[in-house]
PDB file of C-alpha atoms and ligand atoms in Angstrom:
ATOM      1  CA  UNK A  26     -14.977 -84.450  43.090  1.00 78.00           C
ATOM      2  CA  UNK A  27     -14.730 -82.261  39.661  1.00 93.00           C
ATOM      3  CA  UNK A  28     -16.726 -79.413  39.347  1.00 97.00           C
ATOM      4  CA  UNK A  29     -17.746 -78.012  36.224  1.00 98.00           C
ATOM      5  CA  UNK A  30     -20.864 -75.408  36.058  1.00 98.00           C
ATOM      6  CA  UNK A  31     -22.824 -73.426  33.005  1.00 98.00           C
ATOM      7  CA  UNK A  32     -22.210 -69.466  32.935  1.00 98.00           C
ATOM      8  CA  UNK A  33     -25.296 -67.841  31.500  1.00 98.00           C
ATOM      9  CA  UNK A  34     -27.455 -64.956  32.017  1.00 97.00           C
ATOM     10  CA  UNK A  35     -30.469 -66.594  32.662  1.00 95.00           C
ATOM     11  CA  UNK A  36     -29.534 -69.612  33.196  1.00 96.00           C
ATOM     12  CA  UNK A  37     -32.069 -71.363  35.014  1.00 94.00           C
ATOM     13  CA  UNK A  38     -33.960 -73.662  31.939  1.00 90.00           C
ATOM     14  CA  UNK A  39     -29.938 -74.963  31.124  1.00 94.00           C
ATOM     15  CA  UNK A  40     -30.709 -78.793  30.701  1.00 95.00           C
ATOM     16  CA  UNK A  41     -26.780 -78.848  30.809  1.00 97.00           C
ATOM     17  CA  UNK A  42     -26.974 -80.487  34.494  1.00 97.00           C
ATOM     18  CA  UNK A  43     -28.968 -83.274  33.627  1.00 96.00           C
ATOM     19  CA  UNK A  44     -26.985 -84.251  30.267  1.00 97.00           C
ATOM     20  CA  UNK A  45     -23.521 -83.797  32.770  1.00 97.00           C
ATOM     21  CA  UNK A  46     -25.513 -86.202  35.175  1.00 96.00           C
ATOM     22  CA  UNK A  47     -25.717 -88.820  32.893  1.00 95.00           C
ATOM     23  CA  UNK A  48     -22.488 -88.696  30.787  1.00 94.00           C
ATOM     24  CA  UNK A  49     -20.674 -88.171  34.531  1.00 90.00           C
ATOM     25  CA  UNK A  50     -21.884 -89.504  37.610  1.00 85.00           C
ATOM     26  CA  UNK A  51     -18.884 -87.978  39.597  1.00 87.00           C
ATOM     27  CA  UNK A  52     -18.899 -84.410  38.392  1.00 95.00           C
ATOM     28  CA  UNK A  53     -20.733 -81.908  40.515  1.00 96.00           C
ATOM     29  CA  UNK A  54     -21.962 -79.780  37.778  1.00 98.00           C
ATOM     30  CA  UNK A  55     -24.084 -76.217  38.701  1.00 97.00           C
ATOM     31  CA  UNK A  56     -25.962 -73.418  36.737  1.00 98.00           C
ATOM     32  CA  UNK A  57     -24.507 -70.748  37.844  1.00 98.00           C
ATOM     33  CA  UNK A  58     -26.697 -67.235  36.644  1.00 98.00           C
ATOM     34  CA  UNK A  59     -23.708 -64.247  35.680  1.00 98.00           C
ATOM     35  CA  UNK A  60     -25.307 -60.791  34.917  1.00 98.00           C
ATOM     36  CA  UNK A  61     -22.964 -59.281  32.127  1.00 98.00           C
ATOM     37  CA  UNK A  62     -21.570 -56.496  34.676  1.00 98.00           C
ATOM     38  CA  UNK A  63     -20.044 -59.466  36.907  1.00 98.00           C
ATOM     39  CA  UNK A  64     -18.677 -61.625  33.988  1.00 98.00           C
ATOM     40  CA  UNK A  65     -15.032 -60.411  34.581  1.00 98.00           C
ATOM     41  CA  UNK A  66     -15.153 -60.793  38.258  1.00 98.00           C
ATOM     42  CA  UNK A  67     -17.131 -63.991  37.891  1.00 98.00           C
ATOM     43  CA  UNK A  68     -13.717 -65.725  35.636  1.00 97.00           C
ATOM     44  CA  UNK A  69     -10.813 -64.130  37.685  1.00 96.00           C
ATOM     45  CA  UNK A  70     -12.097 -65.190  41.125  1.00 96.00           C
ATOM     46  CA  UNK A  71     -13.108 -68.618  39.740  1.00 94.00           C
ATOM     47  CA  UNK A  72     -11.224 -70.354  37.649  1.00 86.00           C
ATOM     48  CA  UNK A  73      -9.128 -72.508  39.262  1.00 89.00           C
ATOM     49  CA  UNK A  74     -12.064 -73.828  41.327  1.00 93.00           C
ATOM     50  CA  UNK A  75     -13.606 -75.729  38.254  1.00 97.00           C
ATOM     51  CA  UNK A  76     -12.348 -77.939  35.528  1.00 96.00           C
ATOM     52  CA  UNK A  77     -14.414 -75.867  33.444  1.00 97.00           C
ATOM     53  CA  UNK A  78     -17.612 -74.253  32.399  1.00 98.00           C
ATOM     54  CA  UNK A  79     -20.271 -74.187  29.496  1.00 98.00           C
ATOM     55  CA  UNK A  80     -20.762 -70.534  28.446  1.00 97.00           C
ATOM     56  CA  UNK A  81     -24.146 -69.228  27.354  1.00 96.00           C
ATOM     57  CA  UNK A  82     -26.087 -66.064  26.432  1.00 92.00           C
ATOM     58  CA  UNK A  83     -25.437 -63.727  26.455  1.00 93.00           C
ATOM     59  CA  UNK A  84     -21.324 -64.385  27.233  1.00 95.00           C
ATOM     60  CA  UNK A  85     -20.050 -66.238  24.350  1.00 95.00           C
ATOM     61  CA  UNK A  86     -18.329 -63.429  22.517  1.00 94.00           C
ATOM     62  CA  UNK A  87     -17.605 -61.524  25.495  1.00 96.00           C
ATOM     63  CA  UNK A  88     -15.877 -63.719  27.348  1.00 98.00           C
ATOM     64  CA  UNK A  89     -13.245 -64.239  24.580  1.00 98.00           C
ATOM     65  CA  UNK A  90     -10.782 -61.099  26.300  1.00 98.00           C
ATOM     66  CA  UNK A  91     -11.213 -62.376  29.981  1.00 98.00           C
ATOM     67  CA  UNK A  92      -9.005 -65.919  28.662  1.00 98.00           C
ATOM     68  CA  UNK A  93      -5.466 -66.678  27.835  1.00 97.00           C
ATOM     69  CA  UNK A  94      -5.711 -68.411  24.729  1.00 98.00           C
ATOM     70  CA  UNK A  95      -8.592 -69.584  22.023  1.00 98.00           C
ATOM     71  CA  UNK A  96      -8.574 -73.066  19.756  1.00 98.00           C
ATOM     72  CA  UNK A  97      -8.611 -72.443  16.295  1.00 98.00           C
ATOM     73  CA  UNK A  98     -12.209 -73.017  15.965  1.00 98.00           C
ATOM     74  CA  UNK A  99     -12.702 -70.934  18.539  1.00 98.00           C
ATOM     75  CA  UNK A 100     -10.963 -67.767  17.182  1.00 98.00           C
ATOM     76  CA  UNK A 101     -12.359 -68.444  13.704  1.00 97.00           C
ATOM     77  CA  UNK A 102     -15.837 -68.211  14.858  1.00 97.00           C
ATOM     78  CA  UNK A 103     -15.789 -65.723  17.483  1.00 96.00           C
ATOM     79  CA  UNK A 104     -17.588 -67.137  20.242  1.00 96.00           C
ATOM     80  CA  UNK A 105     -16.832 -69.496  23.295  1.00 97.00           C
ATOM     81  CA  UNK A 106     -18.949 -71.911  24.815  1.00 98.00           C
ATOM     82  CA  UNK A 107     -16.592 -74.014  26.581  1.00 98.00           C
ATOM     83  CA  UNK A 108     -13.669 -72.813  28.954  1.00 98.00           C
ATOM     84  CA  UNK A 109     -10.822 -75.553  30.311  1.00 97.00           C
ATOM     85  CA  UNK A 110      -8.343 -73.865  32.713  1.00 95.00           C
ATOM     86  CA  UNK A 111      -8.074 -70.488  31.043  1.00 96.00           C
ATOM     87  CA  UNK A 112      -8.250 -71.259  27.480  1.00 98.00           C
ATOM     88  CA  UNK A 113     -11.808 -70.872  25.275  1.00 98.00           C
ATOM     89  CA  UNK A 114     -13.293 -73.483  22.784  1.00 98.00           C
ATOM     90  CA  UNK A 115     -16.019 -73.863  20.524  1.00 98.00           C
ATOM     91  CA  UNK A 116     -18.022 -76.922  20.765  1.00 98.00           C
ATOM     92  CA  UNK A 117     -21.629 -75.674  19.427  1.00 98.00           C
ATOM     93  CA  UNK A 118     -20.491 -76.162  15.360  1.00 98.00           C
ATOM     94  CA  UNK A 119     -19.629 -79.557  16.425  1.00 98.00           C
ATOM     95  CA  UNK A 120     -23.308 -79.765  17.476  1.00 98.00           C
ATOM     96  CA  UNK A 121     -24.183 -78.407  14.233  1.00 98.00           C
ATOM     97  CA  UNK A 122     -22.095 -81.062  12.273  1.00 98.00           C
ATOM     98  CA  UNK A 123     -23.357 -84.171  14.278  1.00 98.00           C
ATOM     99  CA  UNK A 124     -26.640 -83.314  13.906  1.00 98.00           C
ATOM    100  CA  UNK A 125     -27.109 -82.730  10.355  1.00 98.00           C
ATOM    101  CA  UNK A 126     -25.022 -85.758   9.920  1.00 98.00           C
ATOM    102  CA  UNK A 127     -27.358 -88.326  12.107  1.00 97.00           C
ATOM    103  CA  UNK A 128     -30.023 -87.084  10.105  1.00 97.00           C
ATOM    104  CA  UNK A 129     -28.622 -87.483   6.625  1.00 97.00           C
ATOM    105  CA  UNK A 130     -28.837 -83.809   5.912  1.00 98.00           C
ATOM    106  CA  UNK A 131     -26.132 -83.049   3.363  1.00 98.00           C
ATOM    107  CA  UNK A 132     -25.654 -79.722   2.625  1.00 98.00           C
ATOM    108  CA  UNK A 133     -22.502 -79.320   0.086  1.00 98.00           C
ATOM    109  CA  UNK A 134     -23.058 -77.360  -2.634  1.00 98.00           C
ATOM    110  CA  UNK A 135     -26.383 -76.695  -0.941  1.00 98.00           C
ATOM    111  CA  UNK A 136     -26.880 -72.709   0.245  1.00 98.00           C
ATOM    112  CA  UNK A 137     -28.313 -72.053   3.892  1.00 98.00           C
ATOM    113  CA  UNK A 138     -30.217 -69.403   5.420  1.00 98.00           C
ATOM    114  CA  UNK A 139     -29.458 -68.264   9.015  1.00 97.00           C
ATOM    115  CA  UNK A 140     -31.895 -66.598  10.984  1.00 97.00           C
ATOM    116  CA  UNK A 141     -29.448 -64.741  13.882  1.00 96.00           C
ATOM    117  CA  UNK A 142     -26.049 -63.399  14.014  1.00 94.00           C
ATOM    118  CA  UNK A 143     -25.191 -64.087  17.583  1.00 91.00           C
ATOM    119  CA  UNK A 144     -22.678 -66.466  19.130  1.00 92.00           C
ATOM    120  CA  UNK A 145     -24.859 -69.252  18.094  1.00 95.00           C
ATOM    121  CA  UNK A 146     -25.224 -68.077  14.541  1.00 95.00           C
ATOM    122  CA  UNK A 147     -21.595 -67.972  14.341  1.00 95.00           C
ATOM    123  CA  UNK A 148     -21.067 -71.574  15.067  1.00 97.00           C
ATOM    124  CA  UNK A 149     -23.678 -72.583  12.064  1.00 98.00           C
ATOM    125  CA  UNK A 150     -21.974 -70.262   9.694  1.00 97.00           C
ATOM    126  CA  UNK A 151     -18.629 -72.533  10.318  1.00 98.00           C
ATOM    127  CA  UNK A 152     -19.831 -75.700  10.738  1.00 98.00           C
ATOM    128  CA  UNK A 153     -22.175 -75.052   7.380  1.00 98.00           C
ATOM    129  CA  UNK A 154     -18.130 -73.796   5.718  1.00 98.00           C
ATOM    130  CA  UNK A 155     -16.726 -76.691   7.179  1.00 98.00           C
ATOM    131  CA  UNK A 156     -19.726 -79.168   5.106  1.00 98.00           C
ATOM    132  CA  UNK A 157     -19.506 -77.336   2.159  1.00 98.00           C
ATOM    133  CA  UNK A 158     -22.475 -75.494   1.752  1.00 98.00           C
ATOM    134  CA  UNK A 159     -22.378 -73.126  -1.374  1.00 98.00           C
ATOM    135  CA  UNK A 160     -23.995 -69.486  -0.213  1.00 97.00           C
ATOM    136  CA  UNK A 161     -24.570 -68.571   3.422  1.00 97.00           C
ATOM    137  CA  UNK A 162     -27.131 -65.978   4.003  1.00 97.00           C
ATOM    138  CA  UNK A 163     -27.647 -64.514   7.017  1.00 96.00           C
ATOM    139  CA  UNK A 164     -30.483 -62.296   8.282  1.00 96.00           C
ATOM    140  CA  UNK A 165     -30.886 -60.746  11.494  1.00 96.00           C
ATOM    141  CA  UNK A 166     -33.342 -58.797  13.415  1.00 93.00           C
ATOM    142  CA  UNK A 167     -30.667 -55.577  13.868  1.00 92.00           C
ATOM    143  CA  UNK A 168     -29.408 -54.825  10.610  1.00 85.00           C
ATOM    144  CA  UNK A 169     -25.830 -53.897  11.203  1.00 83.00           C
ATOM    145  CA  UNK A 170     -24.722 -57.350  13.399  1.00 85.00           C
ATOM    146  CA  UNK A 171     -23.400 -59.806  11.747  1.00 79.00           C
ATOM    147  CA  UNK A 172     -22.131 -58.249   8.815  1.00 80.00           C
ATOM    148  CA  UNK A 173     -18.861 -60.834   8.357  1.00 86.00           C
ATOM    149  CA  UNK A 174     -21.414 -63.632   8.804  1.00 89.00           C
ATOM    150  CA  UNK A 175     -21.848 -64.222   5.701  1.00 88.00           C
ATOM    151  CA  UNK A 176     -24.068 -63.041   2.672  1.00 93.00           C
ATOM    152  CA  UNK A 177     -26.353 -59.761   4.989  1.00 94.00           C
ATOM    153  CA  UNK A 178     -29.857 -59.627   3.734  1.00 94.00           C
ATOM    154  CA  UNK A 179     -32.524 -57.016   5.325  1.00 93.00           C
ATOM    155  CA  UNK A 180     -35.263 -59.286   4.104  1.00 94.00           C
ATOM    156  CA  UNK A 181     -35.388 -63.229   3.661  1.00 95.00           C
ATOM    157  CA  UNK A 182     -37.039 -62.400  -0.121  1.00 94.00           C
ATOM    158  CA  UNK A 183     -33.553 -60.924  -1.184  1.00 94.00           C
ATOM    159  CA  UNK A 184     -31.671 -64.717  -0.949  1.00 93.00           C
ATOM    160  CA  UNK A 185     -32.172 -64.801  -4.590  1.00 91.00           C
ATOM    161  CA  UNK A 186     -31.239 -68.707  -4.809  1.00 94.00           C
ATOM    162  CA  UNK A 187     -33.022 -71.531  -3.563  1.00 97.00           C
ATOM    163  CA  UNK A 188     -32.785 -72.743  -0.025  1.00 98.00           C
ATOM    164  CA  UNK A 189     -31.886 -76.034   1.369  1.00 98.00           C
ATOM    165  CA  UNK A 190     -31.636 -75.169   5.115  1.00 98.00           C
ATOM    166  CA  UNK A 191     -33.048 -72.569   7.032  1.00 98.00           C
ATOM    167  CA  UNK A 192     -31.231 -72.074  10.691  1.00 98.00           C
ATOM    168  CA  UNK A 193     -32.745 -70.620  13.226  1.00 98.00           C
ATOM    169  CA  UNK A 194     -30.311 -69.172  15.634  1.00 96.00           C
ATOM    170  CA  UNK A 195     -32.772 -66.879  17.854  1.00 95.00           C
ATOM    171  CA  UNK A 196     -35.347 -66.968  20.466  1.00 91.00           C
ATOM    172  CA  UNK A 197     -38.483 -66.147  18.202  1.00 94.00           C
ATOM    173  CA  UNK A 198     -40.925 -68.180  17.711  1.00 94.00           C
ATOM    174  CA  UNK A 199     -42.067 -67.911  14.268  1.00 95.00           C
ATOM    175  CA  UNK A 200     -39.726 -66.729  11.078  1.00 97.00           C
ATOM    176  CA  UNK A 201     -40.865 -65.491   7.684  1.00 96.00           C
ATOM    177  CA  UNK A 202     -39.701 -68.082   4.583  1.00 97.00           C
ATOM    178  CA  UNK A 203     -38.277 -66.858   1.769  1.00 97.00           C
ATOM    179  CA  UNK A 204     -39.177 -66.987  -1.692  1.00 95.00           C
ATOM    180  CA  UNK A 205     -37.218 -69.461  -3.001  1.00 96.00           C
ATOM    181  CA  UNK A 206     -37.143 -72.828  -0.997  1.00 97.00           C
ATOM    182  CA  UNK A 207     -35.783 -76.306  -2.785  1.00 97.00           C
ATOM    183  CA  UNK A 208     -38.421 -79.028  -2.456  1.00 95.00           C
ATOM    184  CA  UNK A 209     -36.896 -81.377   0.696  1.00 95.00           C
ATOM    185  CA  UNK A 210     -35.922 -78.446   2.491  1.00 98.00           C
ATOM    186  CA  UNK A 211     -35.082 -78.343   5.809  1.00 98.00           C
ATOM    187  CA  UNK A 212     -35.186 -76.670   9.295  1.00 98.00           C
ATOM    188  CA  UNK A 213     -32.736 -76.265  12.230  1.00 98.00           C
ATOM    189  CA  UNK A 214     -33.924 -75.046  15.554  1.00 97.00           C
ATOM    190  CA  UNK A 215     -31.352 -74.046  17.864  1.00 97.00           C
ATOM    191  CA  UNK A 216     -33.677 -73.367  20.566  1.00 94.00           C
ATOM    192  CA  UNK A 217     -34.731 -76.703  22.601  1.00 91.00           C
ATOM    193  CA  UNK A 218     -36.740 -75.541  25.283  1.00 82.00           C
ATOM    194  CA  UNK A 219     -39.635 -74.247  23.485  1.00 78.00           C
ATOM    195  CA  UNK A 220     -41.977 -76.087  21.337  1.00 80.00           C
ATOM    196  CA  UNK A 221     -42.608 -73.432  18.712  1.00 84.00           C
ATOM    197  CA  UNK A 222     -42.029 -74.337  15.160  1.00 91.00           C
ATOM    198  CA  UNK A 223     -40.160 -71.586  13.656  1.00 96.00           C
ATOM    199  CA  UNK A 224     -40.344 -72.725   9.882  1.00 97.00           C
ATOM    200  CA  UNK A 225     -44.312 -73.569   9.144  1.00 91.00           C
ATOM    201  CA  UNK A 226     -44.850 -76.977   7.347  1.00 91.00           C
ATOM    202  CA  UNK A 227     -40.722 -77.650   6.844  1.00 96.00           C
ATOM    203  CA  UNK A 228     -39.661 -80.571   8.633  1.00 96.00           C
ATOM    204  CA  UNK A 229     -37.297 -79.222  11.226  1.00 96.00           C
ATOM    205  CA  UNK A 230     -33.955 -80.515  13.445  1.00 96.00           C
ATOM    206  CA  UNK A 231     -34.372 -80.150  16.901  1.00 94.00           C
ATOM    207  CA  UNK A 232     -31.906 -78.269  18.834  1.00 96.00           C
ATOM    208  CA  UNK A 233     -31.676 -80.768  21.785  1.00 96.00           C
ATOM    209  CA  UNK A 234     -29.108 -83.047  19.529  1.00 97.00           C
ATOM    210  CA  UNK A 235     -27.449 -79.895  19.285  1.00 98.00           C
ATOM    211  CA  UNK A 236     -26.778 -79.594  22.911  1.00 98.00           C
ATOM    212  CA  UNK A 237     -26.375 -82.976  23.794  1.00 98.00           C
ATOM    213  CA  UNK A 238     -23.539 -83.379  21.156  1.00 98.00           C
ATOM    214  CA  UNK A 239     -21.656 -79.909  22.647  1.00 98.00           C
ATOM    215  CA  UNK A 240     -22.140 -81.584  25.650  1.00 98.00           C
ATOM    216  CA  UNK A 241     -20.534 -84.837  24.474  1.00 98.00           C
ATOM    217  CA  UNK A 242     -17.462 -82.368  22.677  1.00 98.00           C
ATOM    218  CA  UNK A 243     -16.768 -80.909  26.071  1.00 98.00           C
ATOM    219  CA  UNK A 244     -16.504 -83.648  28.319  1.00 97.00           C
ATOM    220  CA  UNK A 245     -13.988 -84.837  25.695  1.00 98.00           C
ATOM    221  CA  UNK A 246     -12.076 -81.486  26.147  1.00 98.00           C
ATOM    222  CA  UNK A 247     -12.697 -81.606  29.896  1.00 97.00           C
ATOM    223  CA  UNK A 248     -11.522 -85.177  30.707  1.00 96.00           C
ATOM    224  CA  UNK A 249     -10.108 -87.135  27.026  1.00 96.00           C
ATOM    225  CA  UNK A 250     -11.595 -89.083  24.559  1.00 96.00           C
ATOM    226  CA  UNK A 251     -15.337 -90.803  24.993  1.00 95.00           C
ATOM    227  CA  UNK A 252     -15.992 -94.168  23.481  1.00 93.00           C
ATOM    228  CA  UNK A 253     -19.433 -94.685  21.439  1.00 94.00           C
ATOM    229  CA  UNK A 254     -20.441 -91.417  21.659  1.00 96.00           C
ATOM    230  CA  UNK A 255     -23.651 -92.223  19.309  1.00 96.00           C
ATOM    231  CA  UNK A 256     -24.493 -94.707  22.448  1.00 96.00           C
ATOM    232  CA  UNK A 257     -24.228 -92.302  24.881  1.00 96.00           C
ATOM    233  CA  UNK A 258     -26.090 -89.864  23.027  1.00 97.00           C
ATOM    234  CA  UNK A 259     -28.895 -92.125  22.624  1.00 96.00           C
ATOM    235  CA  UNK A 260     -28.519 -92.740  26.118  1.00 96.00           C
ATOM    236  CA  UNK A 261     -28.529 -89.161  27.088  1.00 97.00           C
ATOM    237  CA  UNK A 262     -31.331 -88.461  25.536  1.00 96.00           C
ATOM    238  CA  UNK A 263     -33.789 -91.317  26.686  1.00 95.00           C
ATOM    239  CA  UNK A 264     -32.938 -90.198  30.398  1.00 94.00           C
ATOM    240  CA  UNK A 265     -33.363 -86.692  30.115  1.00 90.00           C
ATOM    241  CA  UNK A 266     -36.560 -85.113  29.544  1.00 71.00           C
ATOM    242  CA  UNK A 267     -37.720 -81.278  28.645  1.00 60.00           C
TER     243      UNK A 267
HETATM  244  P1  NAP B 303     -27.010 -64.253  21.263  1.00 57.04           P
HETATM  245  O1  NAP B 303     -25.561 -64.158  20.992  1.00 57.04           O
HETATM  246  O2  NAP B 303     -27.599 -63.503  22.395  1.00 57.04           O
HETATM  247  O3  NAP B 303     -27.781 -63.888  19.899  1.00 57.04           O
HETATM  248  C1  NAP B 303     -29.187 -63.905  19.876  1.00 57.04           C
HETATM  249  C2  NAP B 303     -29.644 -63.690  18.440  1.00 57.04           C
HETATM  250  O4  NAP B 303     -31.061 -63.843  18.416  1.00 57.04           O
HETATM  251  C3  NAP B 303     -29.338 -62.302  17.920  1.00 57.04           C
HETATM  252  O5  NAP B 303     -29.075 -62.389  16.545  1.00 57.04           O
HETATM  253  C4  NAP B 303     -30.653 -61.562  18.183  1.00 57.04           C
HETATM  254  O6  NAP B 303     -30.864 -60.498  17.287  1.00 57.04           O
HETATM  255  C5  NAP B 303     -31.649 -62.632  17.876  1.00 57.04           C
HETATM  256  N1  NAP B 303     -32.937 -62.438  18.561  1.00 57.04           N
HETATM  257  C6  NAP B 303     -33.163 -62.352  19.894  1.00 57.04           C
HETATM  258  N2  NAP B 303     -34.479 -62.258  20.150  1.00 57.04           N
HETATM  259  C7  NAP B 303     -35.115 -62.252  18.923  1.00 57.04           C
HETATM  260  C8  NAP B 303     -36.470 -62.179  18.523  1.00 57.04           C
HETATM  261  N3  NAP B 303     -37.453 -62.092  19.410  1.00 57.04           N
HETATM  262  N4  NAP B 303     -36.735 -62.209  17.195  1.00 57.04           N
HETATM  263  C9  NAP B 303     -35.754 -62.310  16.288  1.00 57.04           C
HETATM  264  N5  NAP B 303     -34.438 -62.387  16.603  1.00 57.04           N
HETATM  265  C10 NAP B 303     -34.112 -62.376  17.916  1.00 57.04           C
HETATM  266  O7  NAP B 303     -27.442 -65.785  21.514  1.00 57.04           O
HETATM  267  P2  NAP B 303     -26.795 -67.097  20.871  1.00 57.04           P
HETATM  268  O8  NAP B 303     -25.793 -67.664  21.795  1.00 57.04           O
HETATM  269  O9  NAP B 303     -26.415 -66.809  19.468  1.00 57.04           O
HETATM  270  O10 NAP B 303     -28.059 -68.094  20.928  1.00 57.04           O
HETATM  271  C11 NAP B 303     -29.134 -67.932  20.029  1.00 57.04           C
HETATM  272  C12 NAP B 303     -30.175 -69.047  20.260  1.00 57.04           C
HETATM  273  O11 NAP B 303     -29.628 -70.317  19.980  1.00 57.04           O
HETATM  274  C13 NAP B 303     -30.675 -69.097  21.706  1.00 57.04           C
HETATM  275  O12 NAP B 303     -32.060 -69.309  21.664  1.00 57.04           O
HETATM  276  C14 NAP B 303     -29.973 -70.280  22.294  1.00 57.04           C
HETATM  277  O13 NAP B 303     -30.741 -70.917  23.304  1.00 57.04           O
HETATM  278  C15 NAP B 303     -29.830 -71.193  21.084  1.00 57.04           C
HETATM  279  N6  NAP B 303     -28.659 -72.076  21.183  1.00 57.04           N
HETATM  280  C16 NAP B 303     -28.853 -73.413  21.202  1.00 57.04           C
HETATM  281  C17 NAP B 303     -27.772 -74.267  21.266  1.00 57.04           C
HETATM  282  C18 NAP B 303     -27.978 -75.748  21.267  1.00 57.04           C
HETATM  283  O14 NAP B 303     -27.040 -76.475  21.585  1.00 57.04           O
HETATM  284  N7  NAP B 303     -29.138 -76.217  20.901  1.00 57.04           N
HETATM  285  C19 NAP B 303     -26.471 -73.748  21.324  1.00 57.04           C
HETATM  286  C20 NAP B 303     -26.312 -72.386  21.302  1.00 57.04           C
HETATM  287  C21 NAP B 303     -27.420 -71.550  21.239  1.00 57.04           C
HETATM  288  P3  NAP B 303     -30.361 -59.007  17.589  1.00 57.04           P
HETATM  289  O15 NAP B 303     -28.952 -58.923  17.082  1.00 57.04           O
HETATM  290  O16 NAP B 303     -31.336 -58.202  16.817  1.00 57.04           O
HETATM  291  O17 NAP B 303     -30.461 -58.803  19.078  1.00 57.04           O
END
């Protein structure tokens, strides 16, 4: 039997084994919990026992020098969440993309606001390039990180332009609005295993069609192309619960 497992640090509230369980019934798929100090010994003594593994915090970024070789997405954004053999990919702006798609949310020409500049934030940032959107700002708790991210503010007042999306690519709970907000603007919560409402009164994404799509993305990097992937979204989701 395969085995495939999700690197994180914690790791124990991954849904990742239940989504695996559904969209594989023969892959033995494990959380396994990797402090940061054991991340390099963690890769070279176990590679070639899995056809792979989902990365998570903290390890995205820093398991990009422990591999061979990155896909192009991968490299562009700086952060892995999916290994095959010895080479790092980037499923999570996929997520991104599917989900604002199912849910009509078009964002060309449209500017975004990105609350994080982690591994996760990174992945928004492309994906909201890759639709089109016109300014990217990006605010984070530690001023200093994420400076390439896009446009740095210290404060969400200074987006001087109004929003159409507001991302939130952290753990917090809450997150001040900004000033300027168009009037069918939306929210994006990364994180799906809480049930805090970051953006107050803005009708928000939910992160768990983020994961389920990454999940969807890496089986098809794992083991080839998936037919009706909507389907087995849908699917995914009515059998797994938080
Ligand atoms: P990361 O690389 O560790 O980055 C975490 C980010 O969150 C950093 O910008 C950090 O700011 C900020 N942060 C942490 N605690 C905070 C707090 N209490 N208040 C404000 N900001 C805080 O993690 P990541 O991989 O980017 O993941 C970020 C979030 O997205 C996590 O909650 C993760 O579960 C979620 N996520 C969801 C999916 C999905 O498929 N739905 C995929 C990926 C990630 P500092 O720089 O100041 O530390």
């Amino acid at each position: 039997m395969d085995r495939a497992a999700v690197i994180g640090f914690p790791v124990e509230h991954s849904l990742s084994p239940k989504i695996f369980a559904v969209i594989a019934e023969c892959l033995f798929y494990e959380k396994i919990s990797v402090p940061p100090e054991k991340l390099q010994s963690f890769v070279e003594a176990n590679q070639g026992n899995y056809v792979g593994w989902n990365v998570t915090v903290p390890h995205k970024e820093a398991i990009i020098p422990l591999l061979s070789e990155l896909s192009l997405e991968a490299e562009e954004i700086g952060a892995v969440n999916v290994v095959h053999g010895t080479k790092g990919y980037n499923t999570d702006y996929l997520g991104v993309i599917e989900t604002l798609r199912e849910h009509e949310v078009d964002i060309r020409r449209k500017n975004v606001l990105i609350y994080g500049a982690g591994g996760a934030a990174r992945a928004v940032r492309y994906a909201c390039s890759k639709l089109g959107a016109a300014k990217i700002y990006v605010y984070n708790r530690t001023p200093g990180r994420g400076m390439d991210l896009g446009i740095r503010i210290d404060c969400v007042d200074q987006a001087e332009d109004a929003i159409s999306l507001l991302v939130s690519a952290t753990p917090a709970a809450v997150h001040p609005l900004p000033k300027y907000l168009t009037e069918n603007a939306k929210g994006f919560n990364l994180l799906y295993y809480s049930e805090a409402d970051p953006f107050a009164g803005i009708s928000t994404l939910k992160g768990l069609d983020m994961l389920v799509w990454q999940a969807i993305y890496t089986f098809e990097i794992w083991f080839g192309p998936l037919k009706n992937k909507q389907e087995l979204k849908r699917g995914i989701l009515s059998k797994i619960s938080i």
